[in-house]
Structures are given as structure tokens and as C-alpha cells.
Amino acid sequence: MKFFADTAELDDIKELAATGLLDGVTTNPSLIAKSGRDFMEVTKEICDIVDGPVSAEVVALDHETMMKEAEVLRRIADNVCIKVPLTIDGLKTCKALTSDGTMVNVTLCFSANQALLAAKAGATFISPFVGRHDDNGFNGMELIEDIRLIYDNYLFETEILVASVRHVTHVLESARIGADVMTAPPKVIKQLFDHVLTDKGIEGFLKDWASTGQSIV
């Protein structure tokens, strides 16, 4: 499963990229606004840090303007992935862009039917929002299971990008189901490293090593 960071904070992206475990980045208008940075500038800097796909979202709602915005965005770098909403105009834009070889991430997916439409439109990625799904009384991971089943039934190449990841259990369940990608805030990704027994083990090893009075370097 690929790991994407859902952020526009450059320091966090650099830190995660340095581990060699970061496969891409997703951004949206809210994350860009939170960063306080210029949209084009911060997107270019992220693309310079990360080799994998960097999702940059259009803000228009009509197909014609989406295409104009996408043309500007995909000139930022070769690894820009155009992010469009799951609407009729969004999927129309998705079809046009992917037919031209441009990566497209279809976002704000909340049903398996929507995911089916995105796959038929040629989406590179579909982003079902599991956290928001849970918030509204549904089971976000059941949505991922349904999408995985449908995509496998018809051999769709669209990758399932689990979004709105709130905690490490979302990551674990996504991996169990067979999601292709998960995108999470840096805080959640860092929590994947943590375990109390790992901490205790390191503490014990260091204590025993100190008692030997030896040094490796």
C-alpha cells in the first residue's frame, strides 16, 4: 500500500520523505489556506520534494473552467495529479484529462456507486473519505470493501486512495482490505511507528549495553 501525506506543510513533507516511505502527497484548498502560502508556489515546492503524485485541486465547478485550471496546474511539474470533485462536470473533466495522459484524483467520494462512475471515467485515483463517512453514521471501511470488490470484479485500474484517515486503525483496515493508497496527516503516519513494547525493548537494550561499558564508534 502506498503512503501519501495529506498536508501542505513543507517541513512535515521533508521529514517524511527522508524516511523513504513517502510515495506522494495530497493537498486541497483547505490545506493550502492553512499553510498561509501561495498556492502555485507551495505546490511547486512539494513537487520538488516528492517524486510521486502530488494532488493539486481545481476550484472551479464547471467543466470548461476546470479544464483551464487543470492546464495551469499540470504545467507546475510532471508529477502533478489534478484533483477534481465527484460531480458530473468533475467526471467529464476527469475523462478528458486522463484520455490525454494526465493523472486525475477524483475526490469527495462517499458511495460505491460514485466510485464506479469515477472508474468508468478513467480516474487514476478515487478518494473515498472514510473519516467523514464515519462522522455521519456510516461505516467508512465498509465503503472501501465495496469499492475493492467492484473494482476487482471488472478489473478497473483506478487506485483506491483512502482519504480522511483519522487514526492508525483506518490505515490497518485499509491494508487488510487491499486499498492501493492511503493518505493521512503527518501526525497519523508518525503514529504508525509507535508501540509501547518497542519503547520498552529499546530501553532494556540500552540499559544492558550501558552495563558493558563498550562503544561501537
Coordinates of N, CA and C in Angstrom, one line a residue:
M1 N 0.8 -1.2 0.0 CA 0.0 0.0 0.0 C 0.9 1.2 0.0
K2 N 0.6 2.2 -0.9 CA 1.3 3.4 -0.9 C 0.9 4.4 0.2
F3 N 1.8 5.1 0.7 CA 1.6 6.1 1.7 C 1.7 7.5 1.1
F4 N 0.6 8.3 1.2 CA 0.6 9.7 0.8 C 0.4 10.5 2.1
A5 N 1.0 11.7 2.1 CA 0.8 12.6 3.2 C -0.2 13.6 2.8
D6 N -1.2 13.8 3.7 CA -2.3 14.8 3.4 C -1.9 16.1 4.1
T7 N -1.2 16.9 3.5 CA -0.7 18.2 4.1 C -0.1 19.1 3.0
A8 N 0.0 20.4 3.4 CA 0.8 21.3 2.6 C 1.9 21.9 3.3
E9 N 2.2 21.3 4.5 CA 3.3 21.8 5.3 C 4.7 21.2 4.9
L10 N 5.5 22.0 4.4 CA 6.8 21.6 3.7 C 7.7 20.8 4.7
D11 N 7.8 21.3 5.9 CA 8.7 20.7 6.9 C 8.2 19.2 7.2
D12 N 6.9 19.0 7.3 CA 6.4 17.7 7.6 C 6.7 16.8 6.4
I13 N 6.5 17.3 5.2 CA 6.7 16.5 4.0 C 8.2 16.1 3.8
K14 N 9.1 17.1 4.1 CA 10.5 16.8 4.1 C 10.9 15.7 5.1
E15 N 10.4 15.8 6.3 CA 10.7 14.8 7.3 C 10.3 13.4 6.9
L16 N 9.1 13.3 6.4 CA 8.5 12.0 6.0 C 9.3 11.5 4.7
A17 N 9.6 12.4 3.8 CA 10.3 12.0 2.6 C 11.6 11.4 2.9
A18 N 12.3 11.9 3.9 CA 13.6 11.5 4.3 C 13.6 10.0 4.8
T19 N 12.5 9.5 5.2 CA 12.4 8.1 5.6 C 12.4 7.2 4.4
G20 N 12.1 7.7 3.3 CA 12.0 6.8 2.1 C 10.7 6.1 2.0
L21 N 9.7 6.4 2.9 CA 8.5 5.7 2.9 C 7.3 6.5 2.3
L22 N 7.6 7.7 1.9 CA 6.5 8.5 1.4 C 6.4 8.4 -0.1
D23 N 5.2 8.1 -0.6 CA 5.0 7.8 -2.0 C 4.3 9.0 -2.8
G24 N 3.8 9.9 -2.0 CA 3.1 11.0 -2.7 C 2.5 12.0 -1.7
V25 N 1.8 13.0 -2.2 CA 1.2 14.0 -1.3 C -0.2 14.4 -1.9
T26 N -1.1 14.6 -1.0 CA -2.4 15.1 -1.4 C -2.6 16.5 -0.7
T27 N -3.1 17.4 -1.5 CA -3.4 18.7 -0.9 C -4.9 19.1 -1.3
N28 N -5.4 20.1 -0.7 CA -6.7 20.6 -1.1 C -6.8 22.1 -0.7
P29 N -7.8 22.8 -1.2 CA -7.8 24.3 -0.9 C -7.7 24.6 0.6
S30 N -8.3 23.7 1.5 CA -8.3 24.0 2.9 C -6.9 23.9 3.5
L31 N -6.1 22.8 3.0 CA -4.8 22.6 3.5 C -3.8 23.8 3.0
I32 N -4.0 24.2 1.8 CA -3.2 25.3 1.2 C -3.5 26.6 2.0
A33 N -4.8 26.8 2.3 CA -5.2 28.0 3.1 C -4.5 28.0 4.5
K34 N -4.5 26.8 5.1 CA -4.0 26.6 6.4 C -2.5 26.9 6.4
S35 N -1.8 26.5 5.3 CA -0.3 26.8 5.3 C 0.0 28.3 5.2
G36 N -1.0 29.1 4.7 CA -0.7 30.5 4.5 C 0.2 30.8 3.4
R37 N 0.4 29.9 2.5 CA 1.4 30.1 1.4 C 0.6 30.3 0.1
D38 N 1.4 30.8 -0.9 CA 0.8 31.0 -2.3 C 0.6 29.6 -2.9
F39 N -0.5 29.4 -3.5 CA -0.9 28.0 -3.9 C 0.0 27.5 -4.9
M40 N 0.4 28.2 -6.0 CA 1.3 27.7 -7.0 C 2.7 27.5 -6.5
E41 N 3.1 28.4 -5.6 CA 4.5 28.3 -5.1 C 4.6 27.0 -4.2
V42 N 3.7 26.8 -3.3 CA 3.8 25.7 -2.4 C 3.6 24.4 -3.1
T43 N 2.8 24.3 -4.1 CA 2.6 23.1 -4.9 C 3.9 22.8 -5.6
K44 N 4.6 23.8 -6.2 CA 5.8 23.5 -6.9 C 6.9 23.0 -5.9
E45 N 7.0 23.6 -4.7 CA 8.0 23.1 -3.8 C 7.7 21.7 -3.3
I46 N 6.4 21.3 -3.2 CA 6.1 20.0 -2.8 C 6.5 19.0 -3.9
C47 N 6.2 19.4 -5.1 CA 6.6 18.5 -6.3 C 8.1 18.3 -6.4
D48 N 8.9 19.3 -5.9 CA 10.3 19.2 -5.9 C 10.8 18.2 -4.9
I49 N 10.1 18.1 -3.8 CA 10.5 17.2 -2.7 C 10.1 15.8 -2.9
V50 N 8.9 15.6 -3.5 CA 8.3 14.2 -3.7 C 8.4 13.8 -5.1
D51 N 8.8 12.6 -5.4 CA 8.9 12.1 -6.7 C 7.5 11.6 -7.2
G52 N 6.7 11.1 -6.3 CA 5.4 10.5 -6.6 C 4.3 11.6 -6.9
P53 N 3.1 11.2 -7.1 CA 2.0 12.1 -7.4 C 1.7 13.1 -6.3
V54 N 1.5 14.3 -6.7 CA 1.1 15.4 -5.8 C -0.2 16.0 -6.3
S55 N -1.3 15.7 -5.5 CA -2.6 16.1 -5.9 C -2.8 17.6 -5.7
A56 N -3.2 18.3 -6.8 CA -3.5 19.8 -6.8 C -4.9 19.9 -7.3
E57 N -5.7 20.5 -6.4 CA -7.2 20.5 -6.7 C -7.7 21.8 -7.4
V58 N -8.5 21.5 -8.4 CA -9.2 22.7 -9.1 C -10.2 23.2 -8.1
V59 N -10.6 24.5 -8.4 CA -11.6 25.1 -7.5 C -12.9 25.5 -8.3
A60 N -12.8 25.4 -9.6 CA -14.0 25.6 -10.4 C -15.0 24.5 -10.3
L61 N -16.2 24.8 -10.7 CA -17.3 23.8 -10.6 C -17.8 23.4 -12.0
D62 N -17.5 24.2 -13.0 CA -17.9 23.8 -14.4 C -16.8 23.2 -15.2
H63 N -17.1 22.4 -16.1 CA -16.1 21.6 -16.9 C -15.1 22.5 -17.6
E64 N -15.6 23.6 -18.3 CA -14.8 24.4 -19.1 C -13.7 25.1 -18.2
T65 N -14.1 25.6 -17.1 CA -13.1 26.3 -16.2 C -12.2 25.3 -15.5
M66 N -12.7 24.1 -15.2 CA -11.9 23.1 -14.6 C -10.7 22.8 -15.6
M67 N -11.0 22.7 -16.8 CA -10.0 22.3 -17.8 C -9.0 23.4 -17.9
K68 N -9.4 24.7 -17.8 CA -8.5 25.8 -17.9 C -7.5 25.8 -16.6
E69 N -8.2 25.5 -15.5 CA -7.3 25.4 -14.2 C -6.4 24.3 -14.3
A70 N -6.9 23.1 -14.8 CA -6.0 21.9 -14.9 C -4.8 22.2 -15.8
E71 N -5.0 22.9 -16.9 CA -3.9 23.2 -17.8 C -2.8 24.0 -17.1
V72 N -3.2 24.9 -16.2 CA -2.3 25.7 -15.4 C -1.5 24.8 -14.4
L73 N -2.3 24.0 -13.7 CA -1.8 23.2 -12.7 C -0.8 22.1 -13.2
R74 N -1.1 21.5 -14.3 CA -0.2 20.4 -14.8 C 1.1 20.9 -15.4
R75 N 1.2 22.2 -15.6 CA 2.4 22.8 -16.0 C 3.4 23.0 -14.8
I76 N 2.9 22.9 -13.6 CA 3.8 23.1 -12.4 C 4.9 22.1 -12.4
A77 N 4.6 20.8 -12.6 CA 5.6 19.7 -12.6 C 4.9 18.5 -13.3
D78 N 5.8 17.5 -13.7 CA 5.3 16.3 -14.3 C 4.6 15.4 -13.4
N79 N 4.8 15.6 -12.0 CA 4.2 14.7 -11.1 C 2.9 15.3 -10.5
V80 N 2.4 16.3 -11.0 CA 1.1 16.9 -10.5 C 0.0 16.0 -11.0
C81 N -0.9 15.7 -10.0 CA -2.1 14.9 -10.3 C -3.3 15.9 -10.0
I82 N -4.1 16.1 -11.1 CA -5.2 17.0 -11.0 C -6.3 16.4 -10.1
K83 N -6.8 17.1 -9.2 CA -7.8 16.7 -8.3 C -9.1 17.4 -8.6
V84 N -10.2 16.6 -8.9 CA -11.5 17.1 -9.3 C -12.5 16.5 -8.3
P85 N -13.6 17.2 -8.1 CA -14.7 16.7 -7.3 C -15.6 15.7 -8.0
L86 N -16.2 14.8 -7.3 CA -17.1 13.8 -7.9 C -18.4 14.4 -8.2
T87 N -18.5 15.1 -9.3 CA -19.7 15.7 -9.9 C -19.7 15.3 -11.4
I88 N -20.8 15.6 -12.0 CA -20.9 15.3 -13.5 C -19.8 16.1 -14.2
D89 N -19.6 17.4 -13.9 CA -18.6 18.2 -14.5 C -17.2 17.7 -14.1
G90 N -17.0 17.2 -12.9 CA -15.8 16.7 -12.4 C -15.4 15.5 -13.2
L91 N -16.3 14.6 -13.4 CA -16.0 13.3 -14.1 C -15.8 13.6 -15.6
K92 N -16.5 14.6 -16.1 CA -16.3 14.9 -17.5 C -14.9 15.4 -17.7
T93 N -14.4 16.2 -16.7 CA -13.1 16.7 -16.8 C -12.1 15.6 -16.6
C94 N -12.4 14.7 -15.7 CA -11.5 13.5 -15.5 C -11.3 12.7 -16.7
K95 N -12.4 12.5 -17.5 CA -12.3 11.7 -18.7 C -11.4 12.4 -19.7
A96 N -11.6 13.7 -19.8 CA -10.8 14.5 -20.8 C -9.3 14.4 -20.4
L97 N -9.0 14.6 -19.2 CA -7.6 14.7 -18.7 C -6.9 13.4 -18.8
T98 N -7.6 12.3 -18.3 CA -6.9 11.0 -18.3 C -6.8 10.5 -19.7
S99 N -7.7 10.9 -20.6 CA -7.5 10.5 -22.0 C -6.3 11.1 -22.7
D100 N -5.9 12.2 -22.1 CA -4.7 13.0 -22.5 C -3.4 12.6 -21.8
G101 N -3.5 11.6 -20.9 CA -2.4 11.1 -20.2 C -2.1 11.8 -18.9
T102 N -3.0 12.6 -18.4 CA -2.8 13.3 -17.1 C -3.4 12.5 -16.0
M103 N -2.7 12.5 -14.9 CA -3.2 11.8 -13.7 C -4.3 12.6 -13.1
V104 N -5.4 11.9 -12.6 CA -6.5 12.6 -12.0 C -6.9 11.8 -10.7
N105 N -7.1 12.6 -9.7 CA -7.6 12.1 -8.4 C -9.0 12.6 -8.2
V106 N -10.0 11.8 -8.2 CA -11.4 12.2 -8.1 C -11.7 12.1 -6.6
T107 N -12.1 13.2 -6.0 CA -12.2 13.4 -4.6 C -13.6 13.5 -4.1
L108 N -13.8 13.5 -2.8 CA -15.1 13.6 -2.2 C -16.1 12.5 -2.6
C109 N -15.6 11.3 -2.5 CA -16.4 10.1 -2.8 C -17.0 9.5 -1.6
F110 N -18.3 9.3 -1.6 CA -19.0 8.8 -0.4 C -19.8 7.6 -0.7
S111 N -19.8 7.1 -1.9 CA -20.6 5.8 -2.1 C -19.8 5.0 -3.2
A112 N -20.1 3.7 -3.2 CA -19.5 2.8 -4.1 C -20.0 3.1 -5.5
N113 N -21.3 3.6 -5.7 CA -21.8 3.9 -7.0 C -21.0 5.1 -7.6
Q114 N -20.6 6.1 -6.7 CA -19.8 7.2 -7.2 C -18.4 6.7 -7.6
A115 N -17.9 5.7 -6.9 CA -16.6 5.2 -7.2 C -16.6 4.4 -8.5
L116 N -17.7 3.7 -8.8 CA -17.9 3.0 -10.1 C -17.9 4.0 -11.2
L117 N -18.6 5.2 -11.0 CA -18.6 6.2 -12.1 C -17.2 6.7 -12.3
A118 N -16.5 7.0 -11.3 CA -15.1 7.5 -11.4 C -14.2 6.6 -12.2
A119 N -14.3 5.3 -11.9 CA -13.5 4.3 -12.6 C -13.9 4.3 -14.1
K120 N -15.1 4.4 -14.4 CA -15.6 4.4 -15.8 C -15.1 5.6 -16.5
A121 N -14.9 6.7 -15.7 CA -14.4 8.0 -16.3 C -12.9 7.9 -16.4
G122 N -12.2 6.8 -16.0 CA -10.8 6.7 -16.2 C -9.9 7.3 -15.1
A123 N -10.5 7.5 -13.9 CA -9.8 8.1 -12.8 C -8.5 7.3 -12.5
T124 N -7.4 8.1 -12.2 CA -6.2 7.4 -11.8 C -6.4 7.0 -10.3
F125 N -7.0 7.9 -9.5 CA -7.3 7.6 -8.1 C -8.7 7.9 -7.8
I126 N -9.3 7.2 -6.9 CA -10.6 7.6 -6.3 C -10.4 7.8 -4.8
S127 N -10.9 8.9 -4.3 CA -10.6 9.2 -2.9 C -11.9 9.1 -2.0
P128 N -12.2 7.9 -1.5 CA -13.3 7.8 -0.6 C -12.9 8.4 0.8
F129 N -13.8 9.2 1.4 CA -13.5 9.8 2.7 C -14.0 9.0 3.9
V130 N -13.2 8.1 4.4 CA -13.7 7.2 5.5 C -14.0 7.9 6.8
G131 N -13.2 8.9 7.2 CA -13.4 9.6 8.4 C -14.7 10.4 8.4
R132 N -15.0 11.1 7.4 CA -16.2 11.9 7.3 C -17.4 10.9 7.1
H133 N -17.2 9.8 6.5 CA -18.2 8.8 6.4 C -18.6 8.3 7.8
D134 N -17.6 8.0 8.6 CA -17.9 7.6 10.0 C -18.6 8.7 10.8
D135 N -18.2 9.9 10.6 CA -18.8 11.1 11.3 C -20.3 11.2 11.1
N136 N -20.7 10.7 9.9 CA -22.1 10.8 9.6 C -22.9 9.6 9.7
G137 N -22.4 8.7 10.6 CA -23.2 7.5 11.0 C -23.0 6.3 10.1
F138 N -22.1 6.4 9.1 CA -21.9 5.2 8.2 C -20.6 4.5 8.6
N139 N -20.3 3.4 8.0 CA -19.0 2.7 8.2 C -18.1 2.9 7.0
G140 N -17.1 3.7 7.3 CA -16.2 4.1 6.2 C -15.4 2.9 5.6
M141 N -15.1 1.9 6.4 CA -14.3 0.8 5.9 C -15.2 -0.1 5.1
E142 N -16.5 -0.2 5.4 CA -17.4 -1.0 4.5 C -17.4 -0.4 3.1
L143 N -17.3 0.9 3.0 CA -17.3 1.6 1.7 C -16.0 1.1 1.0
I144 N -14.9 1.1 1.6 CA -13.7 0.6 1.0 C -13.8 -0.8 0.5
E145 N -14.4 -1.7 1.3 CA -14.6 -3.1 0.9 C -15.5 -3.2 -0.3
D146 N -16.6 -2.4 -0.4 CA -17.4 -2.4 -1.5 C -16.7 -1.9 -2.8
I147 N -15.9 -0.9 -2.7 CA -15.2 -0.4 -3.9 C -14.2 -1.4 -4.3
R148 N -13.5 -2.0 -3.4 CA -12.5 -3.0 -3.7 C -13.1 -4.2 -4.5
L149 N -14.3 -4.6 -4.0 CA -15.0 -5.7 -4.7 C -15.4 -5.4 -6.1
I150 N -16.0 -4.2 -6.2 CA -16.4 -3.7 -7.6 C -15.3 -3.6 -8.5
Y151 N -14.2 -3.0 -8.1 CA -13.0 -2.8 -9.0 C -12.4 -4.1 -9.4
D152 N -12.4 -5.0 -8.4 CA -11.8 -6.3 -8.7 C -12.7 -7.1 -9.7
N153 N -14.0 -6.9 -9.5 CA -15.0 -7.6 -10.4 C -14.8 -7.3 -11.9
Y154 N -14.4 -6.0 -12.1 CA -14.3 -5.5 -13.5 C -12.9 -5.1 -13.9
L155 N -12.0 -5.4 -13.1 CA -10.5 -5.2 -13.4 C -10.3 -3.7 -13.7
F156 N -10.9 -2.8 -13.0 CA -10.7 -1.4 -13.1 C -9.2 -1.1 -12.6
E157 N -8.6 -0.2 -13.3 CA -7.2 0.1 -12.9 C -7.1 1.3 -12.0
T158 N -8.3 2.0 -11.8 CA -8.3 3.1 -10.8 C -7.9 2.6 -9.4
E159 N -7.0 3.4 -8.8 CA -6.4 3.0 -7.5 C -7.3 3.6 -6.4
I160 N -7.6 2.8 -5.4 CA -8.4 3.2 -4.2 C -7.4 4.0 -3.3
L161 N -7.7 5.3 -3.1 CA -6.9 6.2 -2.3 C -7.7 6.5 -1.0
V162 N -7.5 5.8 0.0 CA -8.3 6.0 1.3 C -8.0 7.4 1.9
A163 N -9.0 8.3 2.0 CA -8.7 9.6 2.4 C -9.6 9.9 3.7
S164 N -9.3 11.1 4.3 CA -10.0 11.4 5.6 C -9.6 10.4 6.6
V165 N -8.4 10.0 6.6 CA -7.9 9.0 7.6 C -7.6 9.7 8.9
R166 N -8.3 9.2 10.0 CA -8.3 9.8 11.3 C -7.3 9.2 12.3
H167 N -7.0 7.9 12.1 CA -6.3 7.1 13.1 C -5.6 5.9 12.5
V168 N -4.7 5.3 13.2 CA -4.0 4.2 12.7 C -4.8 3.0 12.4
T169 N -6.0 2.8 13.0 CA -6.8 1.7 12.7 C -7.4 1.8 11.3
H170 N -7.6 3.1 10.8 CA -8.0 3.3 9.4 C -7.0 2.8 8.5
V171 N -5.7 3.0 8.8 CA -4.6 2.5 8.0 C -4.6 1.0 8.0
L172 N -4.7 0.4 9.1 CA -4.6 -1.1 9.2 C -5.7 -1.7 8.4
E173 N -7.0 -1.2 8.6 CA -8.1 -1.8 7.9 C -8.0 -1.6 6.4
S174 N -7.5 -0.5 6.0 CA -7.3 -0.2 4.6 C -6.3 -1.2 4.0
A175 N -5.3 -1.5 4.7 CA -4.3 -2.5 4.2 C -4.9 -3.9 4.2
R176 N -5.7 -4.2 5.2 CA -6.3 -5.6 5.2 C -7.3 -5.7 4.0
I177 N -8.0 -4.7 3.7 CA -9.0 -4.8 2.6 C -8.3 -4.8 1.3
G178 N -7.1 -4.2 1.2 CA -6.4 -4.2 -0.1 C -6.4 -2.9 -0.8
A179 N -6.6 -1.8 -0.1 CA -6.6 -0.4 -0.7 C -5.2 -0.2 -1.3
D180 N -5.2 0.5 -2.4 CA -3.9 0.8 -3.1 C -3.1 1.9 -2.4
V181 N -3.8 2.9 -1.9 CA -3.1 4.0 -1.3 C -3.9 4.5 -0.1
M182 N -3.2 5.1 0.9 CA -3.9 5.8 1.9 C -3.2 7.1 2.1
T183 N -4.0 8.2 2.3 CA -3.4 9.5 2.6 C -3.8 9.9 4.0
A184 N -2.9 10.4 4.8 CA -3.1 10.7 6.2 C -2.3 11.9 6.6
P185 N -2.8 12.7 7.6 CA -2.0 13.7 8.1 C -0.7 13.2 8.6
P186 N 0.4 14.0 8.6 CA 1.7 13.5 9.1 C 1.6 12.9 10.5
K187 N 0.8 13.5 11.4 CA 0.7 13.0 12.7 C 0.2 11.6 12.8
V188 N -0.7 11.2 11.9 CA -1.2 9.8 11.9 C -0.1 8.9 11.4
I189 N 0.6 9.3 10.3 CA 1.7 8.5 9.8 C 2.7 8.2 10.8
K190 N 3.1 9.2 11.6 CA 4.1 9.1 12.6 C 3.7 8.1 13.7
Q191 N 2.4 8.1 14.0 CA 1.9 7.2 15.0 C 2.0 5.7 14.6
L192 N 2.2 5.4 13.3 CA 2.4 4.1 12.9 C 3.6 3.4 13.4
F193 N 4.6 4.3 13.7 CA 5.9 3.8 14.3 C 5.8 3.4 15.7
D194 N 4.8 3.9 16.4 CA 4.8 3.9 17.9 C 4.2 2.5 18.4
H195 N 4.9 2.0 19.4 CA 4.4 0.9 20.2 C 5.1 0.8 21.5
V196 N 4.3 0.7 22.6 CA 4.9 0.7 23.9 C 6.0 -0.4 24.1
L197 N 5.8 -1.6 23.5 CA 6.7 -2.6 23.7 C 8.0 -2.4 22.9
T198 N 7.9 -1.6 21.8 CA 9.1 -1.2 21.1 C 9.9 -0.3 22.0
D199 N 9.2 0.7 22.6 CA 9.9 1.6 23.5 C 10.6 0.9 24.7
K200 N 9.8 0.0 25.3 CA 10.4 -0.8 26.4 C 11.6 -1.6 26.0
G201 N 11.5 -2.2 24.8 CA 12.6 -3.0 24.3 C 13.9 -2.2 24.1
I202 N 13.7 -1.0 23.5 CA 14.9 -0.2 23.3 C 15.5 0.2 24.7
E203 N 14.6 0.6 25.6 CA 15.1 1.0 26.9 C 15.9 -0.1 27.6
G204 N 15.4 -1.4 27.5 CA 16.1 -2.5 28.1 C 17.4 -2.8 27.4
F205 N 17.4 -2.7 26.0 CA 18.7 -3.0 25.3 C 19.7 -1.9 25.7
L206 N 19.3 -0.7 25.8 CA 20.3 0.4 26.1 C 20.8 0.2 27.5
K207 N 20.0 -0.2 28.4 CA 20.4 -0.4 29.8 C 21.5 -1.5 29.9
D208 N 21.2 -2.6 29.2 CA 22.1 -3.7 29.2 C 23.4 -3.3 28.5
W209 N 23.3 -2.6 27.4 CA 24.5 -2.2 26.6 C 25.4 -1.2 27.5
A210 N 24.7 -0.3 28.2 CA 25.5 0.6 29.0 C 26.3 -0.1 30.1
S211 N 25.7 -1.3 30.6 CA 26.4 -2.0 31.6 C 27.7 -2.7 31.2
T212 N 27.8 -2.8 29.8 CA 29.1 -3.4 29.3 C 30.2 -2.5 29.2
G213 N 29.9 -1.2 29.2 CA 31.0 -0.2 29.1 C 31.6 -0.1 27.8
Q214 N 31.0 -0.7 26.8 CA 31.6 -0.7 25.4 C 31.0 0.4 24.5
S215 N 31.6 0.6 23.4 CA 31.2 1.6 22.4 C 31.4 1.0 21.0
I216 N 30.4 1.3 20.1 CA 30.6 0.8 18.7 C 31.5 1.7 17.9
V217 N 31.3 3.0 18.2 CA 32.2 4.0 17.5 C 33.0 4.8 18.4

